[in-house]
């Protein structure tokens, strides 16, 4: 140790030698109370102070997506709003890496992506308490960019690092009957091999799932949007369904989480 000592025992001092300080005296060492303060009040104040310093950690839902023309991204952002509305849960938006070269994207007139949204790495997936994957369809299955991302999760699969994590899907298709259900359905194999828990939304959206008066993407498998030739914007019903899926997934994540992970009490009616 440096100068100033510390716990250095002296060979010349007996281990039975009395300490330099006076022995404890309960009357002398008791805390000084104010005129109107009781010992019980002091204990309560200390307890409250300690409990207030304990911060409850929020559960994390990662919304991981690929969006070429922005339709899936619109759903993802609205989905985050739904996740964040559930107390004790927070949503995080991530892109997956692009696999097409820049010159091909330019020929396809793909707009530039927002730099504010980070590109996720495979190893970051293990930090999530729940996962929502969004992607456009390619002949009834997920786009190659998302498939390449899943293909790179081999080391997580080998160790089953994602086993037991709740996960869901949301999609985009160009036409009616172009894969609103099959795009999500064919993606379930990815979750099965990782041991993740597939969480579809069923018909929990209520009356909005049965209306036939307007064009609407989405299915019991998850939220969805029709993109058409790329110029169609998502309808308010499609966005509302995405927000509902965010709320629903957040509630499921809370249900599956260990009791100490977050506060409980939220549910969907």
PDB file of C-alpha atoms in Angstrom:
ATOM      1  CA  UNK A   1       0.000   0.000   0.000  1.00  0.00           C
ATOM      2  CA  UNK A   2       0.964   3.595  -0.376  1.00  0.00           C
ATOM      3  CA  UNK A   3       1.557   6.146   2.367  1.00  0.00           C
ATOM      4  CA  UNK A   4      -1.215   6.530   4.845  1.00  0.00           C
ATOM      5  CA  UNK A   5      -1.292   2.934   5.888  1.00  0.00           C
ATOM      6  CA  UNK A   6      -4.477   1.038   5.546  1.00  0.00           C
ATOM      7  CA  UNK A   7      -4.853  -2.425   7.109  1.00  0.00           C
ATOM      8  CA  UNK A   8      -1.169  -3.088   8.017  1.00  0.00           C
ATOM      9  CA  UNK A   9      -0.800  -5.255  11.088  1.00  0.00           C
ATOM     10  CA  UNK A  10       2.085  -4.473  13.530  1.00  0.00           C
ATOM     11  CA  UNK A  11       4.215  -7.318  14.838  1.00  0.00           C
ATOM     12  CA  UNK A  12       4.669  -5.405  18.123  1.00  0.00           C
ATOM     13  CA  UNK A  13       0.910  -5.188  18.822  1.00  0.00           C
ATOM     14  CA  UNK A  14      -0.878  -8.010  20.566  1.00  0.00           C
ATOM     15  CA  UNK A  15      -3.939  -9.380  18.812  1.00  0.00           C
ATOM     16  CA  UNK A  16      -5.760  -9.185  22.173  1.00  0.00           C
ATOM     17  CA  UNK A  17      -4.945  -5.503  22.715  1.00  0.00           C
ATOM     18  CA  UNK A  18      -7.959  -3.293  23.240  1.00  0.00           C
ATOM     19  CA  UNK A  19      -8.902  -1.024  20.306  1.00  0.00           C
ATOM     20  CA  UNK A  20      -8.186   2.684  20.408  1.00  0.00           C
ATOM     21  CA  UNK A  21     -11.892   3.685  20.169  1.00  0.00           C
ATOM     22  CA  UNK A  22     -14.466   3.441  22.952  1.00  0.00           C
ATOM     23  CA  UNK A  23     -16.810   0.419  23.030  1.00  0.00           C
ATOM     24  CA  UNK A  24     -20.256   0.832  21.467  1.00  0.00           C
ATOM     25  CA  UNK A  25     -22.823   2.707  23.566  1.00  0.00           C
ATOM     26  CA  UNK A  26     -26.437   2.333  22.346  1.00  0.00           C
ATOM     27  CA  UNK A  27     -27.587   5.523  24.034  1.00  0.00           C
ATOM     28  CA  UNK A  28     -24.698   7.551  22.698  1.00  0.00           C
ATOM     29  CA  UNK A  29     -24.588   6.088  19.152  1.00  0.00           C
ATOM     30  CA  UNK A  30     -28.325   6.215  18.421  1.00  0.00           C
ATOM     31  CA  UNK A  31     -29.335   8.626  15.603  1.00  0.00           C
ATOM     32  CA  UNK A  32     -30.439  12.084  16.708  1.00  0.00           C
ATOM     33  CA  UNK A  33     -34.194  12.519  16.170  1.00  0.00           C
ATOM     34  CA  UNK A  34     -36.049  15.763  15.676  1.00  0.00           C
ATOM     35  CA  UNK A  35     -38.812  16.800  18.080  1.00  0.00           C
ATOM     36  CA  UNK A  36     -41.629  15.250  16.005  1.00  0.00           C
ATOM     37  CA  UNK A  37     -39.667  12.313  14.566  1.00  0.00           C
ATOM     38  CA  UNK A  38     -39.891   8.733  15.801  1.00  0.00           C
ATOM     39  CA  UNK A  39     -37.461   5.825  15.266  1.00  0.00           C
ATOM     40  CA  UNK A  40     -40.068   4.157  13.031  1.00  0.00           C
ATOM     41  CA  UNK A  41     -40.214   7.247  10.828  1.00  0.00           C
ATOM     42  CA  UNK A  42     -36.445   7.200  10.464  1.00  0.00           C
ATOM     43  CA  UNK A  43     -36.510   3.555   9.364  1.00  0.00           C
ATOM     44  CA  UNK A  44     -39.283   4.287   6.875  1.00  0.00           C
ATOM     45  CA  UNK A  45     -37.371   7.201   5.382  1.00  0.00           C
ATOM     46  CA  UNK A  46     -34.291   5.039   4.872  1.00  0.00           C
ATOM     47  CA  UNK A  47     -36.381   2.315   3.229  1.00  0.00           C
ATOM     48  CA  UNK A  48     -38.064   4.755   0.854  1.00  0.00           C
ATOM     49  CA  UNK A  49     -34.729   6.278  -0.087  1.00  0.00           C
ATOM     50  CA  UNK A  50     -33.268   2.874  -0.909  1.00  0.00           C
ATOM     51  CA  UNK A  51     -36.300   1.768  -2.927  1.00  0.00           C
ATOM     52  CA  UNK A  52     -36.416   4.971  -4.935  1.00  0.00           C
ATOM     53  CA  UNK A  53     -32.789   4.515  -5.948  1.00  0.00           C
ATOM     54  CA  UNK A  54     -33.658   1.100  -7.471  1.00  0.00           C
ATOM     55  CA  UNK A  55     -34.486   1.632 -11.129  1.00  0.00           C
ATOM     56  CA  UNK A  56     -36.688  -0.952 -12.843  1.00  0.00           C
ATOM     57  CA  UNK A  57     -35.094  -2.126 -16.080  1.00  0.00           C
ATOM     58  CA  UNK A  58     -37.374  -1.940 -19.112  1.00  0.00           C
ATOM     59  CA  UNK A  59     -37.910  -4.965 -21.308  1.00  0.00           C
ATOM     60  CA  UNK A  60     -36.607  -4.607 -24.865  1.00  0.00           C
ATOM     61  CA  UNK A  61     -38.456  -5.432 -28.076  1.00  0.00           C
ATOM     62  CA  UNK A  62     -36.246  -5.210 -31.162  1.00  0.00           C
ATOM     63  CA  UNK A  63     -38.110  -4.350 -34.376  1.00  0.00           C
ATOM     64  CA  UNK A  64     -35.758  -5.670 -37.050  1.00  0.00           C
ATOM     65  CA  UNK A  65     -36.729  -5.030 -40.673  1.00  0.00           C
ATOM     66  CA  UNK A  66     -35.753  -4.702 -44.299  1.00  0.00           C
ATOM     67  CA  UNK A  67     -37.580  -2.088 -46.348  1.00  0.00           C
ATOM     68  CA  UNK A  68     -36.720  -1.288 -49.950  1.00  0.00           C
ATOM     69  CA  UNK A  69     -39.255   1.437 -50.758  1.00  0.00           C
ATOM     70  CA  UNK A  70     -40.312   2.411 -47.232  1.00  0.00           C
ATOM     71  CA  UNK A  71     -43.572   0.493 -46.752  1.00  0.00           C
ATOM     72  CA  UNK A  72     -42.234  -1.954 -44.160  1.00  0.00           C
ATOM     73  CA  UNK A  73     -40.433   0.918 -42.456  1.00  0.00           C
ATOM     74  CA  UNK A  74     -43.738   2.774 -42.014  1.00  0.00           C
ATOM     75  CA  UNK A  75     -45.207  -0.268 -40.289  1.00  0.00           C
ATOM     76  CA  UNK A  76     -42.088  -0.647 -38.130  1.00  0.00           C
ATOM     77  CA  UNK A  77     -42.225   2.920 -36.845  1.00  0.00           C
ATOM     78  CA  UNK A  78     -45.918   2.646 -36.007  1.00  0.00           C
ATOM     79  CA  UNK A  79     -45.218  -0.707 -34.349  1.00  0.00           C
ATOM     80  CA  UNK A  80     -42.637   0.921 -32.089  1.00  0.00           C
ATOM     81  CA  UNK A  81     -45.316   3.385 -30.977  1.00  0.00           C
ATOM     82  CA  UNK A  82     -47.441   0.446 -29.889  1.00  0.00           C
ATOM     83  CA  UNK A  83     -44.581  -1.222 -28.025  1.00  0.00           C
ATOM     84  CA  UNK A  84     -43.661   1.990 -26.214  1.00  0.00           C
ATOM     85  CA  UNK A  85     -47.259   2.485 -25.042  1.00  0.00           C
ATOM     86  CA  UNK A  86     -46.987  -0.544 -22.735  1.00  0.00           C
ATOM     87  CA  UNK A  87     -45.494   0.345 -19.374  1.00  0.00           C
ATOM     88  CA  UNK A  88     -42.141  -1.274 -18.689  1.00  0.00           C
ATOM     89  CA  UNK A  89     -41.384  -2.139 -22.342  1.00  0.00           C
ATOM     90  CA  UNK A  90     -39.407  -0.189 -24.952  1.00  0.00           C
ATOM     91  CA  UNK A  91     -39.117  -0.738 -28.693  1.00  0.00           C
ATOM     92  CA  UNK A  92     -35.931  -0.346 -30.739  1.00  0.00           C
ATOM     93  CA  UNK A  93     -35.783  -0.014 -34.532  1.00  0.00           C
ATOM     94  CA  UNK A  94     -33.048  -1.746 -36.536  1.00  0.00           C
ATOM     95  CA  UNK A  95     -32.351  -2.376 -40.205  1.00  0.00           C
ATOM     96  CA  UNK A  96     -30.687  -5.502 -41.552  1.00  0.00           C
ATOM     97  CA  UNK A  97     -27.712  -5.104 -43.899  1.00  0.00           C
ATOM     98  CA  UNK A  98     -28.339  -4.431 -47.584  1.00  0.00           C
ATOM     99  CA  UNK A  99     -27.020  -7.105 -49.932  1.00  0.00           C
ATOM    100  CA  UNK A 100     -27.553  -5.447 -53.313  1.00  0.00           C
ATOM    101  CA  UNK A 101     -24.793  -3.240 -54.779  1.00  0.00           C
ATOM    102  CA  UNK A 102     -25.414   0.483 -55.009  1.00  0.00           C
ATOM    103  CA  UNK A 103     -25.603   0.593 -58.803  1.00  0.00           C
ATOM    104  CA  UNK A 104     -28.389  -2.010 -58.805  1.00  0.00           C
ATOM    105  CA  UNK A 105     -30.314  -0.068 -56.160  1.00  0.00           C
ATOM    106  CA  UNK A 106     -29.994   3.083 -58.265  1.00  0.00           C
ATOM    107  CA  UNK A 107     -31.359   1.299 -61.324  1.00  0.00           C
ATOM    108  CA  UNK A 108     -34.296   0.097 -59.204  1.00  0.00           C
ATOM    109  CA  UNK A 109     -34.839   3.693 -58.024  1.00  0.00           C
ATOM    110  CA  UNK A 110     -34.583   2.707 -54.391  1.00  0.00           C
ATOM    111  CA  UNK A 111     -34.615   5.808 -52.152  1.00  0.00           C
ATOM    112  CA  UNK A 112     -31.767   6.515 -49.753  1.00  0.00           C
ATOM    113  CA  UNK A 113     -32.167   5.088 -46.258  1.00  0.00           C
ATOM    114  CA  UNK A 114     -32.282   7.268 -43.155  1.00  0.00           C
ATOM    115  CA  UNK A 115     -28.953   7.230 -41.358  1.00  0.00           C
ATOM    116  CA  UNK A 116     -30.630   7.643 -37.970  1.00  0.00           C
ATOM    117  CA  UNK A 117     -31.706   4.003 -37.880  1.00  0.00           C
ATOM    118  CA  UNK A 118     -28.832   1.636 -37.039  1.00  0.00           C
ATOM    119  CA  UNK A 119     -28.004  -1.579 -38.855  1.00  0.00           C
ATOM    120  CA  UNK A 120     -28.189  -4.457 -36.410  1.00  0.00           C
ATOM    121  CA  UNK A 121     -25.507  -7.078 -35.958  1.00  0.00           C
ATOM    122  CA  UNK A 122     -26.418 -10.717 -35.407  1.00  0.00           C
ATOM    123  CA  UNK A 123     -24.906 -10.804 -31.918  1.00  0.00           C
ATOM    124  CA  UNK A 124     -27.145  -7.953 -30.775  1.00  0.00           C
ATOM    125  CA  UNK A 125     -30.229 -10.159 -31.120  1.00  0.00           C
ATOM    126  CA  UNK A 126     -29.487 -11.860 -27.798  1.00  0.00           C
ATOM    127  CA  UNK A 127     -30.046  -8.548 -25.976  1.00  0.00           C
ATOM    128  CA  UNK A 128     -33.756  -8.512 -26.892  1.00  0.00           C
ATOM    129  CA  UNK A 129     -36.602  -9.797 -24.727  1.00  0.00           C
ATOM    130  CA  UNK A 130     -38.810  -9.959 -27.818  1.00  0.00           C
ATOM    131  CA  UNK A 131     -38.301  -9.712 -31.592  1.00  0.00           C
ATOM    132  CA  UNK A 132     -40.466  -8.459 -34.457  1.00  0.00           C
ATOM    133  CA  UNK A 133     -39.157  -9.095 -37.963  1.00  0.00           C
ATOM    134  CA  UNK A 134     -40.497  -7.163 -40.963  1.00  0.00           C
ATOM    135  CA  UNK A 135     -39.793  -7.740 -44.647  1.00  0.00           C
ATOM    136  CA  UNK A 136     -41.321  -7.543 -48.141  1.00  0.00           C
ATOM    137  CA  UNK A 137     -42.255 -10.682 -50.032  1.00  0.00           C
ATOM    138  CA  UNK A 138     -40.341 -12.295 -52.875  1.00  0.00           C
ATOM    139  CA  UNK A 139     -42.586 -14.887 -54.526  1.00  0.00           C
ATOM    140  CA  UNK A 140     -44.345 -15.703 -51.267  1.00  0.00           C
ATOM    141  CA  UNK A 141     -41.336 -15.785 -48.942  1.00  0.00           C
ATOM    142  CA  UNK A 142     -39.070 -13.253 -47.243  1.00  0.00           C
ATOM    143  CA  UNK A 143     -36.779 -10.988 -49.256  1.00  0.00           C
ATOM    144  CA  UNK A 144     -33.219 -12.221 -49.761  1.00  0.00           C
ATOM    145  CA  UNK A 145     -31.801  -9.451 -47.553  1.00  0.00           C
ATOM    146  CA  UNK A 146     -33.699 -10.763 -44.525  1.00  0.00           C
ATOM    147  CA  UNK A 147     -32.945 -14.369 -45.477  1.00  0.00           C
ATOM    148  CA  UNK A 148     -29.227 -13.561 -45.650  1.00  0.00           C
ATOM    149  CA  UNK A 149     -29.465 -12.060 -42.162  1.00  0.00           C
ATOM    150  CA  UNK A 150     -31.102 -15.194 -40.785  1.00  0.00           C
ATOM    151  CA  UNK A 151     -28.506 -17.318 -42.592  1.00  0.00           C
ATOM    152  CA  UNK A 152     -25.788 -15.500 -40.649  1.00  0.00           C
ATOM    153  CA  UNK A 153     -27.218 -16.505 -37.249  1.00  0.00           C
ATOM    154  CA  UNK A 154     -25.668 -19.971 -37.333  1.00  0.00           C
ATOM    155  CA  UNK A 155     -23.518 -19.529 -34.227  1.00  0.00           C
ATOM    156  CA  UNK A 156     -26.559 -18.354 -32.265  1.00  0.00           C
ATOM    157  CA  UNK A 157     -28.478 -21.408 -33.472  1.00  0.00           C
ATOM    158  CA  UNK A 158     -25.618 -23.717 -32.505  1.00  0.00           C
ATOM    159  CA  UNK A 159     -25.756 -22.473 -28.915  1.00  0.00           C
ATOM    160  CA  UNK A 160     -29.562 -21.907 -28.933  1.00  0.00           C
ATOM    161  CA  UNK A 161     -29.014 -18.358 -27.688  1.00  0.00           C
ATOM    162  CA  UNK A 162     -32.458 -17.239 -28.912  1.00  0.00           C
ATOM    163  CA  UNK A 163     -34.435 -20.187 -27.568  1.00  0.00           C
ATOM    164  CA  UNK A 164     -37.567 -19.109 -25.722  1.00  0.00           C
ATOM    165  CA  UNK A 165     -37.597 -15.544 -27.082  1.00  0.00           C
ATOM    166  CA  UNK A 166     -41.059 -14.425 -28.315  1.00  0.00           C
ATOM    167  CA  UNK A 167     -41.006 -13.344 -31.984  1.00  0.00           C
ATOM    168  CA  UNK A 168     -43.424 -12.241 -34.688  1.00  0.00           C
ATOM    169  CA  UNK A 169     -43.587 -11.037 -38.296  1.00  0.00           C
ATOM    170  CA  UNK A 170     -45.011  -8.212 -40.401  1.00  0.00           C
ATOM    171  CA  UNK A 171     -44.844  -8.050 -44.189  1.00  0.00           C
ATOM    172  CA  UNK A 172     -45.369  -6.093 -47.390  1.00  0.00           C
ATOM    173  CA  UNK A 173     -46.679  -7.421 -50.712  1.00  0.00           C
ATOM    174  CA  UNK A 174     -47.241  -5.853 -54.104  1.00  0.00           C
ATOM    175  CA  UNK A 175     -50.644  -7.381 -54.811  1.00  0.00           C
ATOM    176  CA  UNK A 176     -53.667  -8.925 -53.156  1.00  0.00           C
ATOM    177  CA  UNK A 177     -53.043 -12.625 -52.693  1.00  0.00           C
ATOM    178  CA  UNK A 178     -49.352 -11.959 -53.241  1.00  0.00           C
ATOM    179  CA  UNK A 179     -48.178 -13.380 -49.909  1.00  0.00           C
ATOM    180  CA  UNK A 180     -49.746 -11.576 -46.947  1.00  0.00           C
ATOM    181  CA  UNK A 181     -50.053 -14.941 -45.193  1.00  0.00           C
ATOM    182  CA  UNK A 182     -47.508 -17.195 -46.907  1.00  0.00           C
ATOM    183  CA  UNK A 183     -44.639 -14.709 -46.475  1.00  0.00           C
ATOM    184  CA  UNK A 184     -45.023 -14.922 -42.701  1.00  0.00           C
ATOM    185  CA  UNK A 185     -45.964 -18.605 -42.727  1.00  0.00           C
ATOM    186  CA  UNK A 186     -42.836 -19.687 -44.602  1.00  0.00           C
ATOM    187  CA  UNK A 187     -40.683 -17.652 -42.208  1.00  0.00           C
ATOM    188  CA  UNK A 188     -41.791 -19.664 -39.174  1.00  0.00           C
ATOM    189  CA  UNK A 189     -39.092 -22.251 -39.968  1.00  0.00           C
ATOM    190  CA  UNK A 190     -36.460 -19.705 -38.942  1.00  0.00           C
ATOM    191  CA  UNK A 191     -38.010 -19.374 -35.496  1.00  0.00           C
ATOM    192  CA  UNK A 192     -38.500 -23.120 -35.102  1.00  0.00           C
ATOM    193  CA  UNK A 193     -34.817 -23.929 -35.631  1.00  0.00           C
ATOM    194  CA  UNK A 194     -33.796 -21.260 -33.122  1.00  0.00           C
ATOM    195  CA  UNK A 195     -36.379 -22.426 -30.584  1.00  0.00           C
ATOM    196  CA  UNK A 196     -38.075 -19.029 -30.545  1.00  0.00           C
ATOM    197  CA  UNK A 197     -41.748 -18.684 -29.616  1.00  0.00           C
ATOM    198  CA  UNK A 198     -43.885 -17.587 -32.557  1.00  0.00           C
ATOM    199  CA  UNK A 199     -46.485 -15.000 -31.495  1.00  0.00           C
ATOM    200  CA  UNK A 200     -49.166 -14.362 -34.177  1.00  0.00           C
ATOM    201  CA  UNK A 201     -51.769 -11.685 -33.544  1.00  0.00           C
ATOM    202  CA  UNK A 202     -54.732 -13.908 -34.423  1.00  0.00           C
ATOM    203  CA  UNK A 203     -57.917 -11.852 -34.563  1.00  0.00           C
ATOM    204  CA  UNK A 204     -57.091  -9.734 -31.505  1.00  0.00           C
ATOM    205  CA  UNK A 205     -57.405  -6.571 -33.607  1.00  0.00           C
ATOM    206  CA  UNK A 206     -61.163  -7.041 -33.318  1.00  0.00           C
ATOM    207  CA  UNK A 207     -63.614  -5.582 -35.834  1.00  0.00           C
ATOM    208  CA  UNK A 208     -60.785  -4.182 -37.941  1.00  0.00           C
ATOM    209  CA  UNK A 209     -59.893  -7.724 -39.019  1.00  0.00           C
ATOM    210  CA  UNK A 210     -63.353  -8.296 -40.515  1.00  0.00           C
ATOM    211  CA  UNK A 211     -64.033  -5.067 -42.408  1.00  0.00           C
ATOM    212  CA  UNK A 212     -64.346  -5.444 -46.176  1.00  0.00           C
ATOM    213  CA  UNK A 213     -65.012  -1.841 -47.170  1.00  0.00           C
ATOM    214  CA  UNK A 214     -61.403  -0.950 -47.961  1.00  0.00           C
ATOM    215  CA  UNK A 215     -58.136  -2.470 -49.112  1.00  0.00           C
ATOM    216  CA  UNK A 216     -56.132  -3.669 -46.129  1.00  0.00           C
ATOM    217  CA  UNK A 217     -53.000  -5.727 -45.659  1.00  0.00           C
ATOM    218  CA  UNK A 218     -52.340  -7.906 -42.666  1.00  0.00           C
ATOM    219  CA  UNK A 219     -53.552 -11.294 -41.470  1.00  0.00           C
ATOM    220  CA  UNK A 220     -53.712 -13.394 -38.303  1.00  0.00           C
ATOM    221  CA  UNK A 221     -50.006 -14.022 -38.870  1.00  0.00           C
ATOM    222  CA  UNK A 222     -49.117 -10.355 -38.429  1.00  0.00           C
ATOM    223  CA  UNK A 223     -49.507  -6.808 -39.719  1.00  0.00           C
ATOM    224  CA  UNK A 224     -49.092  -6.145 -43.427  1.00  0.00           C
ATOM    225  CA  UNK A 225     -49.304  -3.517 -46.135  1.00  0.00           C
ATOM    226  CA  UNK A 226     -50.009  -3.509 -49.869  1.00  0.00           C
ATOM    227  CA  UNK A 227     -47.344  -1.569 -51.729  1.00  0.00           C
ATOM    228  CA  UNK A 228     -48.697  -1.883 -55.283  1.00  0.00           C
ATOM    229  CA  UNK A 229     -46.132  -0.542 -57.733  1.00  0.00           C
ATOM    230  CA  UNK A 230     -44.398   1.208 -54.840  1.00  0.00           C
ATOM    231  CA  UNK A 231     -46.413   4.413 -54.953  1.00  0.00           C
ATOM    232  CA  UNK A 232     -49.239   3.354 -52.615  1.00  0.00           C
ATOM    233  CA  UNK A 233     -48.955   4.606 -49.044  1.00  0.00           C
ATOM    234  CA  UNK A 234     -50.095   2.495 -46.073  1.00  0.00           C
ATOM    235  CA  UNK A 235     -53.699   3.091 -45.027  1.00  0.00           C
ATOM    236  CA  UNK A 236     -54.587   4.187 -41.511  1.00  0.00           C
ATOM    237  CA  UNK A 237     -56.092   0.752 -40.856  1.00  0.00           C
ATOM    238  CA  UNK A 238     -52.840  -0.958 -41.847  1.00  0.00           C
ATOM    239  CA  UNK A 239     -50.871   1.378 -39.580  1.00  0.00           C
ATOM    240  CA  UNK A 240     -53.337   0.859 -36.730  1.00  0.00           C
ATOM    241  CA  UNK A 241     -52.928  -2.903 -37.089  1.00  0.00           C
ATOM    242  CA  UNK A 242     -49.144  -2.481 -36.884  1.00  0.00           C
ATOM    243  CA  UNK A 243     -49.505  -0.400 -33.730  1.00  0.00           C
ATOM    244  CA  UNK A 244     -51.780  -3.063 -32.275  1.00  0.00           C
ATOM    245  CA  UNK A 245     -49.212  -5.764 -33.015  1.00  0.00           C
ATOM    246  CA  UNK A 246     -46.594  -3.707 -31.179  1.00  0.00           C
ATOM    247  CA  UNK A 247     -48.858  -3.476 -28.126  1.00  0.00           C
ATOM    248  CA  UNK A 248     -49.731  -7.151 -28.317  1.00  0.00           C
ATOM    249  CA  UNK A 249     -46.109  -8.278 -28.556  1.00  0.00           C
ATOM    250  CA  UNK A 250     -45.086  -6.004 -25.680  1.00  0.00           C
ATOM    251  CA  UNK A 251     -47.830  -7.510 -23.509  1.00  0.00           C
ATOM    252  CA  UNK A 252     -46.710 -11.035 -24.419  1.00  0.00           C
ATOM    253  CA  UNK A 253     -43.080 -10.190 -23.635  1.00  0.00           C
ATOM    254  CA  UNK A 254     -44.143  -8.983 -20.196  1.00  0.00           C
ATOM    255  CA  UNK A 255     -46.117 -12.176 -19.662  1.00  0.00           C
ATOM    256  CA  UNK A 256     -43.104 -14.374 -20.483  1.00  0.00           C
ATOM    257  CA  UNK A 257     -40.537 -12.235 -18.638  1.00  0.00           C
ATOM    258  CA  UNK A 258     -39.195 -13.266 -15.208  1.00  0.00           C
ATOM    259  CA  UNK A 259     -41.046 -11.496 -12.349  1.00  0.00           C
ATOM    260  CA  UNK A 260     -38.058  -9.287 -11.478  1.00  0.00           C
ATOM    261  CA  UNK A 261     -37.531  -8.020 -15.038  1.00  0.00           C
ATOM    262  CA  UNK A 262     -40.246  -5.383 -15.075  1.00  0.00           C
ATOM    263  CA  UNK A 263     -43.472  -4.246 -13.487  1.00  0.00           C
ATOM    264  CA  UNK A 264     -46.620  -6.205 -14.243  1.00  0.00           C
ATOM    265  CA  UNK A 265     -50.252  -5.304 -14.745  1.00  0.00           C
ATOM    266  CA  UNK A 266     -50.687  -4.324 -18.413  1.00  0.00           C
ATOM    267  CA  UNK A 267     -53.002  -6.308 -20.602  1.00  0.00           C
ATOM    268  CA  UNK A 268     -54.821  -5.912 -23.875  1.00  0.00           C
ATOM    269  CA  UNK A 269     -58.596  -5.781 -23.952  1.00  0.00           C
TER     270      UNK A 269
END
